[in-house]
Structures are given as structure tokens and as C-alpha cells.
PDB file of C-alpha atoms in Angstrom:
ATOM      1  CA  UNK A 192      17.226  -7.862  -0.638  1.00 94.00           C
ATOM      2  CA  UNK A 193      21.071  -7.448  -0.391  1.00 96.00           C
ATOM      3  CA  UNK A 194      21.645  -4.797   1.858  1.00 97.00           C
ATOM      4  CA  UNK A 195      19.841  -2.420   5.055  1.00 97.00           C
ATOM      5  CA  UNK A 196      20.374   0.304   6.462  1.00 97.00           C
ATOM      6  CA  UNK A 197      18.635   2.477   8.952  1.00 96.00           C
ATOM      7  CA  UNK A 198      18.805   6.461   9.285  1.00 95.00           C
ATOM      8  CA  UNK A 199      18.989   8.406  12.315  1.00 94.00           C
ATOM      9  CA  UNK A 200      15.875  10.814  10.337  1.00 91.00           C
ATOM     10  CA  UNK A 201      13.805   7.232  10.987  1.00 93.00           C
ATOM     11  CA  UNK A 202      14.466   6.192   6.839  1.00 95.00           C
ATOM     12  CA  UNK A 203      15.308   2.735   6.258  1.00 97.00           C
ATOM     13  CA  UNK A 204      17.296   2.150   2.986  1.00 98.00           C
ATOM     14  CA  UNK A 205      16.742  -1.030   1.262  1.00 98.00           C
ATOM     15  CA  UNK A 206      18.731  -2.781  -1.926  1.00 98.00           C
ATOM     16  CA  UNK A 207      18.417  -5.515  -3.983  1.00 98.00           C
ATOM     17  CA  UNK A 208      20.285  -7.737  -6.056  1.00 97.00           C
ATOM     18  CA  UNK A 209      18.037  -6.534  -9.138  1.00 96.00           C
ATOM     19  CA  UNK A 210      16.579  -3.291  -8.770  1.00 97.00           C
ATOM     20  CA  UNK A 211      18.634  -0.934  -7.518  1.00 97.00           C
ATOM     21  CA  UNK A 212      18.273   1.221  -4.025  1.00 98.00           C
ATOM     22  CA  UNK A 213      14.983   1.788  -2.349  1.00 98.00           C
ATOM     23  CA  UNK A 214      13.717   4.139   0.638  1.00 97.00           C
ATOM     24  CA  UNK A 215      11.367   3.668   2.915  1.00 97.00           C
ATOM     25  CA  UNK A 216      10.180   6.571   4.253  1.00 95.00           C
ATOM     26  CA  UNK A 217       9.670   7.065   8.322  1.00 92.00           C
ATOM     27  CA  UNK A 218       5.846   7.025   7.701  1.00 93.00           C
ATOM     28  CA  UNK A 219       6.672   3.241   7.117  1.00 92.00           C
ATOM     29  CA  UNK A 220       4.319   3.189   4.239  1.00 94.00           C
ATOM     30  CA  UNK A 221       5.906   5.346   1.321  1.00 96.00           C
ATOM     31  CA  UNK A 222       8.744   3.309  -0.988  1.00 96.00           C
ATOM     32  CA  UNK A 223      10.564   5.011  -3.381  1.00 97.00           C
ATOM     33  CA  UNK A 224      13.354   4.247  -5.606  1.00 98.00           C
ATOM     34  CA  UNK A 225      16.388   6.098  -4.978  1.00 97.00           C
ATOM     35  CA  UNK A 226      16.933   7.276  -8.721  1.00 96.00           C
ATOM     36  CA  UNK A 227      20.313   8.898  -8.107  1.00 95.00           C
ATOM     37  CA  UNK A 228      22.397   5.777  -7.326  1.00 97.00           C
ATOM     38  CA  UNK A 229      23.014   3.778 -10.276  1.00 93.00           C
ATOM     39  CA  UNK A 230      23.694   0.359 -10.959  1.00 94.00           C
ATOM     40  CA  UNK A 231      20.969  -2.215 -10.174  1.00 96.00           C
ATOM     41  CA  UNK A 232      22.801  -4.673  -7.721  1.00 98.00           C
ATOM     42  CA  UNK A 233      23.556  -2.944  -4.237  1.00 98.00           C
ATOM     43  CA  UNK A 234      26.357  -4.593  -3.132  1.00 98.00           C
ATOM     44  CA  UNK A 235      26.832  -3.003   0.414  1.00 98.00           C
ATOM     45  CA  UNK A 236      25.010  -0.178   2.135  1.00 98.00           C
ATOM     46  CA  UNK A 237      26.625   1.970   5.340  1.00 98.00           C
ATOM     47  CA  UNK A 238      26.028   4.866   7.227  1.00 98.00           C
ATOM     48  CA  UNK A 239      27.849   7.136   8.929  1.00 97.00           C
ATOM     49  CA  UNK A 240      26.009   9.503  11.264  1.00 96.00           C
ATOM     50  CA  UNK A 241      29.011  11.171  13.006  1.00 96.00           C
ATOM     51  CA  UNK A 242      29.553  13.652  10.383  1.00 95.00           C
ATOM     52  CA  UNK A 243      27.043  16.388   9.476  1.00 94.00           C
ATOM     53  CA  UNK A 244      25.072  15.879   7.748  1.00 94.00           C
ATOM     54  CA  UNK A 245      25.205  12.129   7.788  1.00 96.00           C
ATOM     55  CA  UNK A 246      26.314  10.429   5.011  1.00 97.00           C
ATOM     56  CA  UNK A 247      24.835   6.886   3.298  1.00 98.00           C
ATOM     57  CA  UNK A 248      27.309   5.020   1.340  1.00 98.00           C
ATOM     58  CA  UNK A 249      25.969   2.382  -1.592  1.00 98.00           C
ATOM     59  CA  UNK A 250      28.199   0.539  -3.023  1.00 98.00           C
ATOM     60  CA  UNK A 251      26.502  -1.302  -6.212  1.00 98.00           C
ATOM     61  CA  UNK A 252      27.959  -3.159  -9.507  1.00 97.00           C
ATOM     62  CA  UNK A 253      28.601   0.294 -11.313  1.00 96.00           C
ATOM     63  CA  UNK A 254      30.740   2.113  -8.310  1.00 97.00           C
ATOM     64  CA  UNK A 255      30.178   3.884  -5.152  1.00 97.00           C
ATOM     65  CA  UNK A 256      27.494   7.130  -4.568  1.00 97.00           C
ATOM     66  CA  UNK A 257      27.311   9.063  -1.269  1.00 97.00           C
ATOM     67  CA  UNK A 258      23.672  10.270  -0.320  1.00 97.00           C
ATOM     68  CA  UNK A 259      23.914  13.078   2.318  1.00 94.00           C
ATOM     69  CA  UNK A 260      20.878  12.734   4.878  1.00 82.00           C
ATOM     70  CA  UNK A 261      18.848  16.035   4.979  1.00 70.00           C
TER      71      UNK A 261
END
């Protein structure tokens, strides 16, 4: 694990130095692998709820992707 970082929707994003980004759902029980980031290293994870709607930012070894919170 490289990097966490909590939602205000109760989601708590997890990466890794190997495998890319991961979600845990608010249920606490459901992981999924966020398959629109790419790049397998997650370098550094932060979120921004003071815009709308929030915003997730994942920086890994192949660039930077912005996830927009639902």
C-alpha cells in the first residue's frame, strides 16, 4: 500500500506499489479495482471535496487521472 484516501460518499481509495488503484466501497466489504487509472504504481492519492462534484487525484508511474466522485 502506497497511498489512502477517504471520500466524503464513505469510499476509501487504496493504491499500491504493484497493482494499481483500488476502492473500497462504503459497505466496507466490496474491493474493486479502479480500471480507469492506469499505471500500476500509485504514487500519491488526494482529494479535493470543495469543488462539485469532488474530485480524486492519482498520481501513478504513467501520469496523473482525475476521478470525479458521483
Amino acid at each position: 500500500m502506497t497511498a489512502l484516501a477517504a471520500t466524503d460518499g464513505g469510499a476509501v481509495y487504496v493504491g499500491t506499489d504493484d497493482e494499481g488503484l483500488w476502492r473500497i466501497e462504503k459497505d466496507g466489504e466490496t474491493l474493486t479495482r479502479v480500471e480507469t487509472v492506469k499505471g500500476t504504481q500509485v504514487l500519491r492519492l488526494v482529494y479535493d471535496p470543495t469543488v462539485t462534484p469532488a474530485m480524486l487525484y492519482v498520481l501513478t508511474d504513467t501520469g496523473l487521472t482525475v476521478l470525479r466522485e458521483e
